[in-house]
CSV table of N, CA and C in Angstrom, one decimal:
chain,number,residue,atom,x,y,z
P,1,UNK,N,-63.2,65.7,-35.7
P,1,UNK,CA,-62.2,65.2,-36.7
P,1,UNK,C,-61.3,64.1,-36.0
P,2,UNK,N,-60.9,64.3,-34.8
P,2,UNK,CA,-60.1,63.3,-34.1
P,2,UNK,C,-60.9,62.0,-33.9
P,3,UNK,N,-62.2,62.1,-33.6
P,3,UNK,CA,-63.1,61.0,-33.4
P,3,UNK,C,-63.2,60.2,-34.7
P,4,UNK,N,-63.2,60.8,-35.8
P,4,UNK,CA,-63.4,60.2,-37.1
P,4,UNK,C,-62.1,59.4,-37.4
P,5,UNK,N,-60.9,60.0,-37.1
P,5,UNK,CA,-59.6,59.3,-37.3
P,5,UNK,C,-59.5,58.1,-36.4
P,6,UNK,N,-59.9,58.2,-35.1
P,6,UNK,CA,-59.9,57.2,-34.2
P,6,UNK,C,-60.8,56.0,-34.6
P,7,UNK,N,-62.0,56.4,-35.1
P,7,UNK,CA,-62.9,55.4,-35.6
P,7,UNK,C,-62.3,54.6,-36.8
P,8,UNK,N,-61.7,55.3,-37.7
P,8,UNK,CA,-61.1,54.7,-38.9
P,8,UNK,C,-60.0,53.8,-38.5
P,9,UNK,N,-59.1,54.1,-37.6
P,9,UNK,CA,-58.0,53.3,-37.1
P,9,UNK,C,-58.6,52.0,-36.5
P,10,UNK,N,-59.5,52.2,-35.6
P,10,UNK,CA,-60.1,51.0,-34.9
P,10,UNK,C,-60.8,50.1,-35.9
P,11,UNK,N,-61.5,50.7,-36.8
P,11,UNK,CA,-62.2,49.9,-37.8
P,11,UNK,C,-61.2,49.1,-38.7
P,12,UNK,N,-60.1,49.7,-39.1
P,12,UNK,CA,-59.1,49.0,-39.9
P,12,UNK,C,-58.4,47.9,-39.1
P,13,UNK,N,-58.2,48.1,-37.8
P,13,UNK,CA,-57.6,47.1,-37.0
P,13,UNK,C,-58.5,45.9,-36.8
P,14,UNK,N,-59.8,46.1,-36.6
P,14,UNK,CA,-60.8,45.1,-36.5
P,14,UNK,C,-60.8,44.3,-37.8
P,15,UNK,N,-60.9,45.0,-38.9
P,15,UNK,CA,-61.0,44.4,-40.2
P,15,UNK,C,-59.7,43.5,-40.5
P,16,UNK,N,-58.5,44.0,-40.1
P,16,UNK,CA,-57.3,43.2,-40.3
P,16,UNK,C,-57.3,42.0,-39.5
P,17,UNK,N,-57.8,42.0,-38.3
P,17,UNK,CA,-57.8,40.8,-37.5
P,17,UNK,C,-58.8,39.7,-38.0
P,18,UNK,N,-59.9,40.1,-38.5
P,18,UNK,CA,-60.9,39.2,-39.0
P,18,UNK,C,-60.7,38.7,-40.4
P,19,UNK,N,-59.9,39.4,-41.2
P,19,UNK,CA,-59.8,38.9,-42.6
P,19,UNK,C,-58.7,37.9,-42.8
P,20,UNK,N,-57.9,37.6,-41.8
P,20,UNK,CA,-56.8,36.7,-42.0
P,20,UNK,C,-57.1,35.2,-41.5
P,21,UNK,N,-58.3,35.0,-41.0
P,21,UNK,CA,-58.6,33.7,-40.4
P,21,UNK,C,-58.9,32.7,-41.5
P,22,UNK,N,-58.3,31.5,-41.5
P,22,UNK,CA,-58.7,30.5,-42.4
P,22,UNK,C,-59.7,29.6,-41.8
P,23,UNK,N,-60.7,29.3,-42.6
P,23,UNK,CA,-61.9,28.5,-42.0
P,23,UNK,C,-61.7,27.1,-42.5
P,24,UNK,N,-61.8,26.1,-41.6
P,24,UNK,CA,-61.7,24.7,-41.9
P,24,UNK,C,-63.2,24.3,-42.1
P,25,UNK,N,-63.5,23.9,-43.4
P,25,UNK,CA,-64.9,23.5,-43.6
P,25,UNK,C,-65.0,22.0,-43.9
P,26,UNK,N,-63.9,21.3,-44.1
P,26,UNK,CA,-64.0,19.8,-44.4
P,26,UNK,C,-62.7,19.2,-44.0
P,27,UNK,N,-62.6,17.9,-44.1
P,27,UNK,CA,-61.4,17.1,-43.7
P,27,UNK,C,-60.2,17.5,-44.6
P,28,UNK,N,-60.4,17.7,-45.9
P,28,UNK,CA,-59.3,18.1,-46.8
P,28,UNK,C,-58.7,19.4,-46.3
P,29,UNK,N,-59.6,20.4,-45.9
P,29,UNK,CA,-59.0,21.6,-45.4
P,29,UNK,C,-58.3,21.4,-44.1
P,30,UNK,N,-58.8,20.6,-43.3
P,30,UNK,CA,-58.1,20.3,-42.0
P,30,UNK,C,-56.7,19.8,-42.3
P,31,UNK,N,-56.5,19.0,-43.3
P,31,UNK,CA,-55.2,18.4,-43.6
P,31,UNK,C,-54.4,19.5,-44.3
P,32,UNK,N,-54.9,20.1,-45.3
P,32,UNK,CA,-54.2,21.1,-46.1
P,32,UNK,C,-53.8,22.3,-45.4
P,33,UNK,N,-54.5,22.8,-44.4
P,33,UNK,CA,-54.2,24.0,-43.7
P,33,UNK,C,-53.3,23.8,-42.5
P,34,UNK,N,-52.7,22.6,-42.4
P,34,UNK,CA,-51.8,22.3,-41.3
P,34,UNK,C,-50.6,21.6,-41.8
P,35,UNK,N,-49.5,21.5,-41.0
P,35,UNK,CA,-48.3,20.8,-41.3
P,35,UNK,C,-48.3,19.6,-40.4
P,36,UNK,N,-47.7,18.5,-40.8
P,36,UNK,CA,-47.8,17.2,-40.1
P,36,UNK,C,-46.4,16.6,-40.0
P,37,UNK,N,-46.2,15.8,-38.9
P,37,UNK,CA,-44.9,15.3,-38.7
P,37,UNK,C,-44.9,14.0,-37.8
P,38,UNK,N,-44.0,13.1,-38.1
P,38,UNK,CA,-43.9,11.9,-37.3
P,38,UNK,C,-42.4,11.6,-37.2
P,39,UNK,N,-42.0,11.2,-36.0
P,39,UNK,CA,-40.6,10.7,-35.7
P,39,UNK,C,-40.7,9.2,-35.4
P,40,UNK,N,-40.0,8.4,-36.3
P,40,UNK,CA,-40.1,7.0,-36.2
P,40,UNK,C,-39.1,6.4,-35.2
P,41,UNK,N,-39.2,5.1,-34.9
P,41,UNK,CA,-38.3,4.5,-33.9
P,41,UNK,C,-36.9,4.5,-34.4
P,42,UNK,N,-36.7,4.4,-35.7
P,42,UNK,CA,-35.3,4.4,-36.3
P,42,UNK,C,-34.8,5.9,-36.5
P,43,UNK,N,-35.4,6.8,-35.9
P,43,UNK,CA,-35.1,8.3,-35.9
P,43,UNK,C,-35.3,8.9,-37.2
P,44,UNK,N,-36.0,8.3,-38.1
P,44,UNK,CA,-36.4,8.9,-39.4
P,44,UNK,C,-37.5,9.9,-39.0
P,45,UNK,N,-37.6,11.0,-39.8
P,45,UNK,CA,-38.6,12.1,-39.6
P,45,UNK,C,-39.4,12.1,-40.9
P,46,UNK,N,-40.7,12.0,-40.8
P,46,UNK,CA,-41.6,12.1,-41.9
P,46,UNK,C,-42.4,13.4,-41.7
P,47,UNK,N,-42.5,14.2,-42.8
P,47,UNK,CA,-43.3,15.4,-42.7
P,47,UNK,C,-44.2,15.5,-44.0
P,48,UNK,N,-45.3,16.2,-43.7
P,48,UNK,CA,-46.2,16.5,-44.8
P,48,UNK,C,-46.6,18.0,-44.6
P,49,UNK,N,-46.2,18.8,-45.6
P,49,UNK,CA,-46.4,20.3,-45.5
P,49,UNK,C,-47.2,20.7,-46.8
P,50,UNK,N,-47.9,21.8,-46.6
P,50,UNK,CA,-48.7,22.3,-47.7
P,50,UNK,C,-48.4,23.8,-47.9
P,51,UNK,N,-48.4,24.2,-49.2
P,51,UNK,CA,-48.4,25.6,-49.6
P,51,UNK,C,-49.4,25.7,-50.6
P,52,UNK,N,-50.6,26.2,-50.2
P,52,UNK,CA,-51.8,26.2,-51.1
P,52,UNK,C,-52.1,24.8,-51.5
P,53,UNK,N,-52.1,24.5,-52.8
P,53,UNK,CA,-52.4,23.2,-53.3
P,53,UNK,C,-51.2,22.3,-53.6
P,54,UNK,N,-50.0,22.8,-53.2
P,54,UNK,CA,-48.8,22.1,-53.4
P,54,UNK,C,-48.4,21.3,-52.1
P,55,UNK,N,-48.3,20.0,-52.2
P,55,UNK,CA,-47.9,19.2,-51.0
P,55,UNK,C,-46.4,18.8,-51.1
P,56,UNK,N,-45.8,18.7,-49.9
P,56,UNK,CA,-44.4,18.2,-49.9
P,56,UNK,C,-44.4,17.1,-48.8
P,57,UNK,N,-44.1,15.9,-49.2
P,57,UNK,CA,-44.0,14.8,-48.3
P,57,UNK,C,-42.5,14.3,-48.3
P,58,UNK,N,-41.9,14.3,-47.2
P,58,UNK,CA,-40.5,14.0,-47.1
P,58,UNK,C,-40.2,12.9,-46.0
P,59,UNK,N,-39.2,12.1,-46.2
P,59,UNK,CA,-38.7,11.2,-45.2
P,59,UNK,C,-37.2,11.5,-45.1
P,60,UNK,N,-36.7,11.8,-43.9
P,60,UNK,CA,-35.3,12.2,-43.7
P,60,UNK,C,-34.8,11.4,-42.5
P,61,UNK,N,-33.5,11.2,-42.5
P,61,UNK,CA,-32.8,10.6,-41.3
P,61,UNK,C,-31.5,11.3,-41.3
P,62,UNK,N,-31.2,11.9,-40.1
P,62,UNK,CA,-30.0,12.6,-39.9
P,62,UNK,C,-29.6,13.5,-41.1
P,63,UNK,N,-30.5,14.4,-41.4
P,63,UNK,CA,-30.4,15.4,-42.5
P,63,UNK,C,-30.2,14.8,-43.9
P,64,UNK,N,-30.4,13.5,-44.1
P,64,UNK,CA,-30.3,13.0,-45.4
P,64,UNK,C,-31.7,12.6,-45.9
P,65,UNK,N,-32.1,13.1,-47.0
P,65,UNK,CA,-33.4,12.9,-47.5
P,65,UNK,C,-33.5,11.6,-48.3
P,66,UNK,N,-34.4,10.7,-47.9
P,66,UNK,CA,-34.6,9.4,-48.5
P,66,UNK,C,-35.7,9.4,-49.5
P,67,UNK,N,-36.7,10.3,-49.3
P,67,UNK,CA,-37.8,10.4,-50.1
P,67,UNK,C,-38.4,11.8,-50.1
P,68,UNK,N,-38.6,12.4,-51.3
P,68,UNK,CA,-39.2,13.7,-51.3
P,68,UNK,C,-40.2,13.7,-52.5
P,69,UNK,N,-41.5,13.9,-52.1
P,69,UNK,CA,-42.5,14.0,-53.1
P,69,UNK,C,-43.0,15.5,-53.0
P,70,UNK,N,-43.1,16.2,-54.1
P,70,UNK,CA,-43.6,17.5,-54.1
P,70,UNK,C,-44.4,17.8,-55.4
P,71,UNK,N,-45.6,18.3,-55.2
P,71,UNK,CA,-46.4,18.6,-56.3
P,71,UNK,C,-47.9,18.9,-56.0
P,72,UNK,N,-48.7,19.1,-57.0
P,72,UNK,CA,-50.1,19.4,-56.7
P,72,UNK,C,-50.8,18.3,-56.0
P,73,UNK,N,-51.6,18.6,-55.0
P,73,UNK,CA,-52.3,17.6,-54.2
P,73,UNK,C,-53.8,17.8,-54.4
P,74,UNK,N,-54.4,16.6,-54.7
P,74,UNK,CA,-55.9,16.6,-54.9
P,74,UNK,C,-56.5,15.7,-53.8
P,75,UNK,N,-57.6,16.1,-53.2
P,75,UNK,CA,-58.3,15.3,-52.2
P,75,UNK,C,-59.6,14.8,-52.7
P,76,UNK,N,-60.0,13.6,-52.2
P,76,UNK,CA,-61.4,13.2,-52.2
P,76,UNK,C,-61.8,12.8,-50.8
P,77,UNK,N,-62.9,12.2,-50.6
P,77,UNK,CA,-63.4,11.9,-49.2
P,77,UNK,C,-62.5,10.9,-48.4
P,78,UNK,N,-61.7,10.1,-49.1
P,78,UNK,CA,-60.9,9.1,-48.4
P,78,UNK,C,-59.4,9.1,-48.8
P,79,UNK,N,-59.0,9.8,-49.8
P,79,UNK,CA,-57.6,9.7,-50.2
P,79,UNK,C,-57.2,11.1,-50.7
P,80,UNK,N,-55.8,11.2,-50.7
P,80,UNK,CA,-55.2,12.4,-51.3
P,80,UNK,C,-54.1,11.8,-52.3
P,81,UNK,N,-54.0,12.6,-53.4
P,81,UNK,CA,-53.1,12.2,-54.5
P,81,UNK,C,-52.1,13.4,-54.6
P,82,UNK,N,-50.8,13.0,-54.6
P,82,UNK,CA,-49.7,14.0,-54.9
P,82,UNK,C,-49.1,13.7,-56.2
P,83,UNK,N,-49.2,14.6,-57.2
P,83,UNK,CA,-48.6,14.5,-58.5
P,83,UNK,C,-47.1,15.0,-58.4
P,84,UNK,N,-46.2,14.1,-58.2
P,84,UNK,CA,-44.8,14.5,-58.0
P,84,UNK,C,-44.2,15.2,-59.2
P,85,UNK,N,-43.7,16.4,-59.0
P,85,UNK,CA,-43.1,17.2,-60.1
P,85,UNK,C,-41.9,16.6,-60.7
P,86,UNK,N,-41.0,15.9,-59.9
P,86,UNK,CA,-39.8,15.4,-60.4
P,86,UNK,C,-39.9,14.1,-61.2
P,87,UNK,N,-40.9,13.3,-60.9
P,87,UNK,CA,-41.0,12.0,-61.6
P,87,UNK,C,-42.2,11.9,-62.5
P,88,UNK,N,-43.1,12.9,-62.4
P,88,UNK,CA,-44.4,12.9,-63.1
P,88,UNK,C,-45.2,11.7,-62.8
P,89,UNK,N,-45.1,11.2,-61.6
P,89,UNK,CA,-45.8,10.0,-61.1
P,89,UNK,C,-46.8,10.5,-60.0
P,90,UNK,N,-47.9,9.8,-59.9
P,90,UNK,CA,-48.9,10.2,-58.9
P,90,UNK,C,-48.9,9.1,-57.8
P,91,UNK,N,-48.9,9.7,-56.5
P,91,UNK,CA,-48.9,8.8,-55.3
P,91,UNK,C,-50.2,9.0,-54.6
P,92,UNK,N,-50.9,8.0,-54.4
P,92,UNK,CA,-52.2,8.0,-53.7
P,92,UNK,C,-52.2,7.5,-52.3
P,93,UNK,N,-52.6,8.3,-51.4
P,93,UNK,CA,-52.6,7.9,-50.0
P,93,UNK,C,-54.0,7.9,-49.5
P,94,UNK,N,-54.5,6.8,-48.8
P,94,UNK,CA,-55.7,6.9,-48.1
P,94,UNK,C,-55.4,7.6,-46.8
P,95,UNK,N,-56.4,8.3,-46.3
P,95,UNK,CA,-56.2,9.1,-45.0
P,95,UNK,C,-57.3,8.9,-44.1
P,96,UNK,N,-57.0,9.1,-42.8
P,96,UNK,CA,-58.0,9.2,-41.8
P,96,UNK,C,-57.5,10.2,-40.7
P,97,UNK,N,-58.4,11.2,-40.4
P,97,UNK,CA,-58.0,12.2,-39.4
P,97,UNK,C,-58.8,12.0,-38.2
P,98,UNK,N,-58.2,12.0,-37.1
P,98,UNK,CA,-58.8,12.0,-35.8
P,98,UNK,C,-58.1,12.9,-34.8
P,99,UNK,N,-58.7,14.0,-34.3
P,99,UNK,CA,-58.1,14.9,-33.4
P,99,UNK,C,-56.9,15.6,-34.1
P,100,UNK,N,-55.7,15.4,-33.5
P,100,UNK,CA,-54.5,16.0,-34.0
P,100,UNK,C,-53.7,15.0,-34.7
P,101,UNK,N,-54.3,13.9,-35.2
P,101,UNK,CA,-53.5,12.9,-35.8
P,101,UNK,C,-54.0,12.6,-37.2
P,102,UNK,N,-53.1,12.3,-38.1
P,102,UNK,CA,-53.4,12.0,-39.5
P,102,UNK,C,-52.8,10.7,-39.8
P,103,UNK,N,-53.6,9.7,-40.2
P,103,UNK,CA,-53.1,8.4,-40.6
P,103,UNK,C,-53.1,8.3,-42.1
P,104,UNK,N,-51.9,8.0,-42.7
P,104,UNK,CA,-51.8,7.9,-44.1
P,104,UNK,C,-51.5,6.4,-44.4
P,105,UNK,N,-52.1,5.9,-45.4
P,105,UNK,CA,-51.9,4.5,-45.8
P,105,UNK,C,-51.5,4.5,-47.3
P,106,UNK,N,-50.4,3.8,-47.6
P,106,UNK,CA,-49.9,3.6,-49.0
P,106,UNK,C,-49.5,2.2,-49.2
P,107,UNK,N,-50.2,1.5,-50.1
P,107,UNK,CA,-49.9,0.1,-50.4
P,107,UNK,C,-49.7,-0.8,-49.2
P,108,UNK,N,-50.7,-0.8,-48.3
P,108,UNK,CA,-50.7,-1.6,-47.1
P,108,UNK,C,-49.7,-1.2,-46.0
P,109,UNK,N,-49.1,-0.1,-46.2
P,109,UNK,CA,-48.2,0.5,-45.1
P,109,UNK,C,-48.9,1.8,-44.6
P,110,UNK,N,-48.8,1.9,-43.3
P,110,UNK,CA,-49.5,3.1,-42.6
P,110,UNK,C,-48.5,3.8,-41.8
P,111,UNK,N,-48.7,5.1,-41.6
P,111,UNK,CA,-48.0,6.0,-40.7
P,111,UNK,C,-48.9,7.0,-40.1
P,112,UNK,N,-48.7,7.3,-38.9
P,112,UNK,CA,-49.5,8.3,-38.2
P,112,UNK,C,-48.7,9.5,-37.9
P,113,UNK,N,-49.1,10.7,-38.4
P,113,UNK,CA,-48.4,11.9,-38.2
P,113,UNK,C,-49.2,12.8,-37.3
P,114,UNK,N,-48.5,13.7,-36.5
P,114,UNK,CA,-49.2,14.6,-35.6
P,114,UNK,C,-49.2,16.0,-36.2
P,115,UNK,N,-50.3,16.7,-35.9
P,115,UNK,CA,-50.4,18.1,-36.4
P,115,UNK,C,-49.4,19.0,-35.7
P,116,UNK,N,-48.8,19.8,-36.5
P,116,UNK,CA,-47.9,20.8,-35.9
P,116,UNK,C,-48.6,22.2,-35.9
P,117,UNK,N,-48.3,23.0,-34.9
P,117,UNK,CA,-48.9,24.3,-34.9
P,117,UNK,C,-48.2,25.2,-35.9
P,118,UNK,N,-49.0,25.9,-36.7
P,118,UNK,CA,-48.4,26.8,-37.7
P,118,UNK,C,-48.0,28.1,-37.0
P,119,UNK,N,-46.9,28.6,-37.3
P,119,UNK,CA,-46.4,29.8,-36.7
P,119,UNK,C,-46.8,31.0,-37.5
């Protein structure tokens, strides 16, 4: 009886460790399953965070928010589109991922963000 209980506990532990892993299967998942950040020369901080299919893109300087886009995000092979909830406008960014860096381009302007480790 004790061996059966021990087996059940070990089995549940193994199952719990393997069931929480997110698998990155494409570039969109690599972007969506991570958070991204850049600190610019003028001390502005740009972040791109995801919660499922909701993206939040912000530009802040000294705790003042200059830009905040938040809404559903859709990917294709070269771009991502954020449908901003507050303005009902869509913002399309071309992207390129290499290593731990994400380059976003919007209307001939580019920014490179670094991948943050998720806690």
